[in-house]
Amino acid sequence: MAKRKSSALAQGADSSPGLIHMPSFDHLLPHPAKRRASHRKHTQTLPGPASTNPDVNSEVLDGPEALRASPDAEEKDETLDVDNIEGGIATRIKDEENTVPPLVTGGQSESSLSDISDIEPPPSKGLQNAKPKKSSKAVSETGKSQKVAPIAQAKKFETKEPQFLDPEADGEEEEADEEEIQAALSRPPPVNSDYLPLPWKGRLGYACLCTYLRFSNPPVFSSRTCRIASILENRHPLKNPEEPPHATKNRPDRDQPADVARGQAFVESLGIANAKDIVKMLRWNHRYGIKFLRLSSEMFPFASHEEYGYKLAPFASEVLAEAGKVAAELGHRLTTHPGQFTQLGSPRKSVIDNALRDLEFHSELLSLLKLPAQQDRDAVMILHLGGVFGDKEATLDRFRENYKRLSPEIKKRLVLENDDVSWSVHDLLPLCEELNIPMVLDFHHNNIIFDPEHIREGTKDIMDLYPRIIATWTRKNITPKMHYSEPTPAAITGRQRRKHNPRVATLPPCPPDMDLMIEAKDKEQAVFELMRIFKLPGFDTFNDMLPHVRKDDNKPVKIPKKKTPKKKKPKKEDDDALEAAEEALDAEEEEFVQAVVPEDEVGMGGLEGRVYWPPGMEDWLRPVKKVVKKRDPAERGKPLTPAQKRKAAAEAAESAVKLEADVNEDAEVDAAVIATPTPAKKAKVVPKSGAKKSAAVKRNAGSVQTPSTSDDEASEIALLSEDESVPVAKKSRAAPVRQSARAKKISYVEEDAD
């Protein structure tokens, strides 16, 4: 059912005296949608926590980064379209946002909320208080500092390939112009290796979210988040504390004093629900041969925020330890990937402070899993170096200085990854060797940003650096890992090739025992695709889904209302029994959950393992939407209202007038055709033998009337008018047949009688 959204960001409210209460905008909110069939009598009186299911609670949102192919994939086509698949709650959220005015309007606020958009993702990405730069910078492959012009002026750079903006830069990039496309088309073709790491002995993984579990009933995922405005609103008590929270009937009362602990309990409940679902995700992955998972950085919303941040211990210690216990039993690897705005080389102090808080949060998250020694070492945090800021050497120096400030717990987990914006493998590898930091090789990024003086584009030349790259891992006794993705087929320029394809078609030439993270929008389905193509271990554990059908959910089943027969007038002694029967009928619920699938098997694919959906078939994850057609009231046997009667009469009159006009038009056309003069027909030559036959016909005609010559012509004209495609033979010149205006049809029988 539709839930009313909280408004835009508001200034922080706390429980201190002299609180300025938020103004109410309830009168501006849209009317809620009509409720589904509900209980006749609401018997629950004890209040309960708000639902963490985004399908029923509009305050619970999907973390945007978990829906992407990777944290730095921001294109629309690289994000799982939850709105399109759900077709309901997310669309209503957007509609409500357009109708509710923001609580903070105009001017600059002293709160850090002034720097956060209305639909702010969890600020664990280090950009909460950072205002974007008005100008952006990039560095050409020669390492010289140059200010970035629009993409259309990419030809001014030393290299023909377009240079990219720093991640902190603001504004949308322009479309590629003709010169940029021509420069991209003229680049040398990639040189790829023909080696395939078969037989495969490593672990394939995906990032953050399982599409099949996300749309199960109930949904299972670990990236629930919310708005800061929702945290602030939930600091206020419910209007009726004795009733459970409700989207429209029992919302927080902003006229009552706020309590920070109450709002904190709301956001912590989302984190607990996310952490609990990790267990289900791990068991689901294990059933289908996937033993590598990247945990969502949005698992605990706003945990690293400057103002609204919090520690995970002790409230999340137990649930995270349970998830770590399951991962240890199954032998799965868990990692994290802070977002692209978590940078240690930025010249801005606010960005560095945010990055340090974010890394502390991720380190605490992984530590609370309580994994065994080797799995704990393998639980790394992947980080991009970030922007260039006009000078690569100065940026590297800032990174070295800030790296010294990190705690030993962060240092033992931190690894660096080459990116597709500024930093190539040849830029990072010396730094990693210097600071004893493992380096993640991303094949997709390496095909976009590489050093042309050392290697060529493709997978062949980079293999020469494998020994140095793997050595950065083995020195710290950490299992190496690599990232793989592919560009979209239509991509031409470097900027276009950054976009990740929803699935991949092959395996990179990595060692066969490598832990390989597949960064694709289709998540676990991209892993399934590789399993099927190369018959990897686990390919025979899953089957195609039935479109829009799931047999592993316990869906609510409606019980039809019992039709009570017409009751005769009861006797006095039957009054009490009748009242008791009516009360029992009212107490019956109209919905119940048919417990067919055990709780542990819900969303697990059933006995047949139907969890694979073909490329582009995301809509199979949801049931078919039922289109309810409006029926004519007359067909239902209901009496028409006066307005419906007037409308029906008007439509009938209009159709009658139209029919009459069509008939008149046809009559006029027929009359015009008949009135058209017809040239004389050629006289037919009748053989002598036919003369006797014609006389016999006249004698035997009886009472049958003989048509006149004019009748023959009219019938022939009518036949020709019905089939205009019949060619008319040329008529020879003949003496016209004289016809009398007084010609009548003659009956030969009557003449004989006379």
Short mmCIF file of N, CA and C in Angstrom, two decimals, residues 223-318:
data_model
loop_
_atom_site.label_atom_id
_atom_site.label_comp_id
_atom_site.label_asym_id
_atom_site.label_seq_id
_atom_site.Cartn_x
_atom_site.Cartn_y
_atom_site.Cartn_z
N SER A 223 21.21 -3.64 1.83
CA SER A 223 21.50 -2.24 1.50
C SER A 223 20.30 -1.34 1.74
N ARG A 224 19.48 -1.65 2.74
CA ARG A 224 18.39 -0.74 3.09
C ARG A 224 18.99 0.56 3.64
N THR A 225 18.42 1.66 3.21
CA THR A 225 18.88 2.95 3.71
C THR A 225 17.68 3.87 3.85
N CYS A 226 17.91 5.11 4.14
CA CYS A 226 16.82 6.06 4.37
C CYS A 226 17.35 7.46 4.14
N ARG A 227 16.48 8.43 4.33
CA ARG A 227 16.88 9.82 4.28
C ARG A 227 17.20 10.31 5.70
N ILE A 228 18.01 11.34 5.76
CA ILE A 228 18.26 11.95 7.07
C ILE A 228 16.98 12.52 7.63
N ALA A 229 16.11 13.02 6.76
CA ALA A 229 14.84 13.56 7.22
C ALA A 229 14.02 12.50 7.94
N SER A 230 14.13 11.24 7.50
CA SER A 230 13.41 10.16 8.18
C SER A 230 13.97 9.92 9.57
N ILE A 231 15.29 10.03 9.73
CA ILE A 231 15.89 9.88 11.06
C ILE A 231 15.39 10.99 11.99
N LEU A 232 15.37 12.20 11.48
CA LEU A 232 14.92 13.33 12.31
C LEU A 232 13.45 13.20 12.68
N GLU A 233 12.64 12.76 11.74
CA GLU A 233 11.21 12.63 12.03
C GLU A 233 10.95 11.53 13.05
N ASN A 234 11.71 10.45 12.96
CA ASN A 234 11.50 9.34 13.88
C ASN A 234 12.06 9.61 15.27
N ARG A 235 12.65 10.76 15.49
CA ARG A 235 13.04 11.14 16.84
C ARG A 235 11.82 11.53 17.68
N HIS A 236 10.73 11.84 17.02
CA HIS A 236 9.51 12.22 17.72
C HIS A 236 8.67 10.98 18.02
N PRO A 237 7.95 10.96 19.12
CA PRO A 237 7.11 9.80 19.44
C PRO A 237 5.91 9.72 18.51
N LEU A 238 5.33 8.54 18.44
CA LEU A 238 4.13 8.35 17.62
C LEU A 238 2.96 9.13 18.19
N LYS A 239 2.03 9.47 17.34
CA LYS A 239 0.84 10.18 17.80
C LYS A 239 0.06 9.33 18.79
N ASN A 240 0.05 8.04 18.56
CA ASN A 240 -0.61 7.11 19.48
C ASN A 240 0.41 6.04 19.86
N PRO A 241 1.11 6.22 20.97
CA PRO A 241 2.16 5.26 21.33
C PRO A 241 1.65 3.85 21.57
N GLU A 242 0.36 3.68 21.82
CA GLU A 242 -0.17 2.35 22.09
C GLU A 242 -0.47 1.56 20.82
N GLU A 243 -0.41 2.23 19.68
CA GLU A 243 -0.67 1.57 18.41
C GLU A 243 0.64 1.42 17.64
N PRO A 244 0.71 0.44 16.73
CA PRO A 244 1.93 0.29 15.92
C PRO A 244 2.05 1.44 14.93
N PRO A 245 3.25 1.71 14.43
CA PRO A 245 3.42 2.80 13.45
C PRO A 245 2.67 2.52 12.17
N HIS A 246 2.15 3.56 11.57
CA HIS A 246 1.39 3.45 10.34
C HIS A 246 1.75 4.62 9.44
N ALA A 247 1.75 4.39 8.14
CA ALA A 247 2.23 5.40 7.20
C ALA A 247 1.38 6.65 7.21
N THR A 248 0.10 6.53 7.46
CA THR A 248 -0.78 7.69 7.42
C THR A 248 -1.54 7.92 8.72
N LYS A 249 -1.91 6.84 9.41
CA LYS A 249 -2.77 6.98 10.58
C LYS A 249 -2.00 7.16 11.88
N ASN A 250 -0.75 6.72 11.91
CA ASN A 250 0.00 6.82 13.16
C ASN A 250 1.46 7.13 12.86
N ARG A 251 1.71 8.37 12.52
CA ARG A 251 3.05 8.83 12.21
C ARG A 251 3.65 9.54 13.42
N PRO A 252 4.96 9.80 13.38
CA PRO A 252 5.56 10.57 14.48
C PRO A 252 4.93 11.95 14.60
N ASP A 253 4.72 12.34 15.83
CA ASP A 253 4.08 13.63 16.12
C ASP A 253 5.18 14.67 16.34
N ARG A 254 5.37 15.54 15.37
CA ARG A 254 6.45 16.52 15.45
C ARG A 254 6.15 17.66 16.40
N ASP A 255 4.96 17.68 16.95
CA ASP A 255 4.65 18.69 17.97
C ASP A 255 5.15 18.28 19.35
N GLN A 256 5.57 17.02 19.49
CA GLN A 256 6.09 16.55 20.76
C GLN A 256 7.62 16.61 20.76
N PRO A 257 8.24 16.68 21.94
CA PRO A 257 9.71 16.80 22.00
C PRO A 257 10.39 15.62 21.33
N ALA A 258 11.53 15.90 20.71
CA ALA A 258 12.30 14.87 20.02
C ALA A 258 13.29 14.22 20.97
N ASP A 259 13.62 12.98 20.63
CA ASP A 259 14.60 12.22 21.40
C ASP A 259 15.58 11.61 20.41
N VAL A 260 16.85 11.96 20.53
CA VAL A 260 17.87 11.47 19.60
C VAL A 260 17.93 9.95 19.62
N ALA A 261 17.77 9.35 20.79
CA ALA A 261 17.86 7.90 20.90
C ALA A 261 16.77 7.21 20.09
N ARG A 262 15.60 7.84 20.02
CA ARG A 262 14.49 7.23 19.27
C ARG A 262 14.82 7.21 17.77
N GLY A 263 15.36 8.31 17.24
CA GLY A 263 15.77 8.32 15.84
C GLY A 263 16.92 7.39 15.56
N GLN A 264 17.83 7.27 16.52
CA GLN A 264 18.95 6.35 16.36
C GLN A 264 18.46 4.91 16.32
N ALA A 265 17.46 4.59 17.11
CA ALA A 265 16.92 3.23 17.09
C ALA A 265 16.32 2.90 15.72
N PHE A 266 15.73 3.90 15.07
CA PHE A 266 15.15 3.67 13.74
C PHE A 266 16.24 3.31 12.73
N VAL A 267 17.31 4.09 12.68
CA VAL A 267 18.36 3.83 11.68
C VAL A 267 19.12 2.55 12.02
N GLU A 268 19.26 2.25 13.32
CA GLU A 268 19.93 1.00 13.69
C GLU A 268 19.09 -0.22 13.31
N SER A 269 17.78 -0.08 13.33
CA SER A 269 16.93 -1.21 12.94
C SER A 269 17.15 -1.57 11.47
N LEU A 270 17.43 -0.58 10.63
CA LEU A 270 17.73 -0.87 9.22
C LEU A 270 19.04 -1.64 9.11
N GLY A 271 20.05 -1.23 9.89
CA GLY A 271 21.33 -1.93 9.86
C GLY A 271 21.23 -3.36 10.35
N ILE A 272 20.44 -3.58 11.39
CA ILE A 272 20.25 -4.94 11.91
C ILE A 272 19.57 -5.81 10.86
N ALA A 273 18.54 -5.28 10.20
CA ALA A 273 17.85 -6.05 9.15
C ALA A 273 18.80 -6.38 8.01
N ASN A 274 19.67 -5.43 7.64
CA ASN A 274 20.64 -5.68 6.58
C ASN A 274 21.62 -6.78 6.97
N ALA A 275 22.14 -6.69 8.19
CA ALA A 275 23.13 -7.68 8.63
C ALA A 275 22.52 -9.07 8.75
N LYS A 276 21.27 -9.16 9.18
CA LYS A 276 20.62 -10.47 9.29
C LYS A 276 20.47 -11.13 7.92
N ASP A 277 20.23 -10.33 6.90
CA ASP A 277 20.02 -10.90 5.57
C ASP A 277 21.31 -11.41 4.95
N ILE A 278 22.46 -11.05 5.49
CA ILE A 278 23.72 -11.58 4.95
C ILE A 278 23.74 -13.10 5.07
N VAL A 279 23.21 -13.63 6.16
CA VAL A 279 23.20 -15.08 6.38
C VAL A 279 22.43 -15.77 5.26
N LYS A 280 21.26 -15.24 4.92
CA LYS A 280 20.45 -15.84 3.85
C LYS A 280 21.17 -15.73 2.51
N MET A 281 21.81 -14.60 2.26
CA MET A 281 22.54 -14.42 1.01
C MET A 281 23.70 -15.41 0.90
N LEU A 282 24.42 -15.63 1.99
CA LEU A 282 25.54 -16.56 1.96
C LEU A 282 25.06 -17.99 1.68
N ARG A 283 23.99 -18.40 2.33
CA ARG A 283 23.48 -19.76 2.10
C ARG A 283 22.93 -19.90 0.68
N TRP A 284 22.31 -18.87 0.17
CA TRP A 284 21.81 -18.89 -1.21
C TRP A 284 22.99 -19.02 -2.18
N ASN A 285 24.04 -18.22 -1.98
CA ASN A 285 25.21 -18.29 -2.85
C ASN A 285 25.85 -19.68 -2.81
N HIS A 286 25.93 -20.24 -1.61
CA HIS A 286 26.58 -21.54 -1.47
C HIS A 286 25.81 -22.62 -2.22
N ARG A 287 24.48 -22.53 -2.22
CA ARG A 287 23.68 -23.53 -2.92
C ARG A 287 23.98 -23.52 -4.41
N TYR A 288 24.34 -22.38 -4.96
CA TYR A 288 24.55 -22.27 -6.40
C TYR A 288 26.01 -22.04 -6.78
N GLY A 289 26.92 -22.42 -5.89
CA GLY A 289 28.33 -22.46 -6.25
C GLY A 289 29.05 -21.13 -6.24
N ILE A 290 28.51 -20.10 -5.58
CA ILE A 290 29.16 -18.79 -5.49
C ILE A 290 29.72 -18.63 -4.09
N LYS A 291 31.03 -18.38 -3.99
CA LYS A 291 31.69 -18.33 -2.68
C LYS A 291 32.46 -17.04 -2.46
N PHE A 292 32.03 -15.99 -3.09
CA PHE A 292 32.73 -14.71 -3.00
C PHE A 292 31.67 -13.60 -3.06
N LEU A 293 31.65 -12.73 -2.06
CA LEU A 293 30.63 -11.68 -1.97
C LEU A 293 31.25 -10.39 -1.47
N ARG A 294 30.91 -9.31 -2.14
CA ARG A 294 31.29 -7.98 -1.65
C ARG A 294 30.14 -7.43 -0.82
N LEU A 295 30.42 -7.09 0.43
CA LEU A 295 29.40 -6.54 1.30
C LEU A 295 29.11 -5.09 0.93
N SER A 296 27.87 -4.70 1.09
CA SER A 296 27.46 -3.35 0.75
C SER A 296 27.99 -2.35 1.77
N SER A 297 28.53 -1.25 1.28
CA SER A 297 28.97 -0.17 2.17
C SER A 297 27.80 0.58 2.77
N GLU A 298 26.59 0.32 2.28
CA GLU A 298 25.39 0.98 2.77
C GLU A 298 24.63 0.12 3.78
N MET A 299 25.31 -0.88 4.32
CA MET A 299 24.65 -1.79 5.25
C MET A 299 24.17 -1.06 6.50
N PHE A 300 24.95 -0.11 6.99
CA PHE A 300 24.55 0.67 8.17
C PHE A 300 24.46 2.14 7.75
N PRO A 301 23.24 2.60 7.47
CA PRO A 301 23.08 3.94 6.89
C PRO A 301 23.68 5.03 7.76
N PHE A 302 24.45 5.90 7.12
CA PHE A 302 25.01 7.11 7.74
C PHE A 302 25.93 6.79 8.93
N ALA A 303 26.52 5.60 8.95
CA ALA A 303 27.36 5.23 10.08
C ALA A 303 28.62 6.08 10.16
N SER A 304 29.11 6.57 9.03
CA SER A 304 30.34 7.38 9.03
C SER A 304 30.05 8.86 8.84
N HIS A 305 28.79 9.26 9.01
CA HIS A 305 28.43 10.66 8.84
C HIS A 305 29.02 11.50 9.97
N GLU A 306 29.41 12.72 9.65
CA GLU A 306 30.03 13.58 10.65
C GLU A 306 29.09 13.89 11.80
N GLU A 307 27.82 14.13 11.50
CA GLU A 307 26.86 14.53 12.53
C GLU A 307 25.99 13.38 13.01
N TYR A 308 25.61 12.49 12.11
CA TYR A 308 24.68 11.42 12.45
C TYR A 308 25.35 10.04 12.48
N GLY A 309 26.68 10.01 12.45
CA GLY A 309 27.39 8.74 12.47
C GLY A 309 27.32 8.06 13.83
N TYR A 310 27.72 6.78 13.88
CA TYR A 310 27.63 5.99 15.12
C TYR A 310 28.55 4.78 14.99
N LYS A 311 28.88 4.19 16.10
CA LYS A 311 29.67 2.98 16.15
C LYS A 311 28.76 1.76 16.02
N LEU A 312 29.30 0.68 15.47
CA LEU A 312 28.50 -0.53 15.27
C LEU A 312 28.42 -1.39 16.53
N ALA A 313 29.45 -1.32 17.35
CA ALA A 313 29.42 -2.07 18.61
C ALA A 313 28.82 -1.18 19.69
N PRO A 314 28.00 -1.74 20.55
CA PRO A 314 27.69 -3.18 20.69
C PRO A 314 26.42 -3.62 19.99
N PHE A 315 25.61 -2.69 19.45
CA PHE A 315 24.26 -3.08 19.02
C PHE A 315 24.29 -4.06 17.85
N ALA A 316 25.36 -4.02 17.00
CA ALA A 316 25.41 -4.91 15.83
C ALA A 316 26.43 -6.02 15.99
N SER A 317 27.05 -6.12 17.14
CA SER A 317 28.11 -7.12 17.31
C SER A 317 27.60 -8.54 17.12
N GLU A 318 26.48 -8.85 17.74
CA GLU A 318 25.98 -10.22 17.71
C GLU A 318 25.55 -10.65 16.32
#
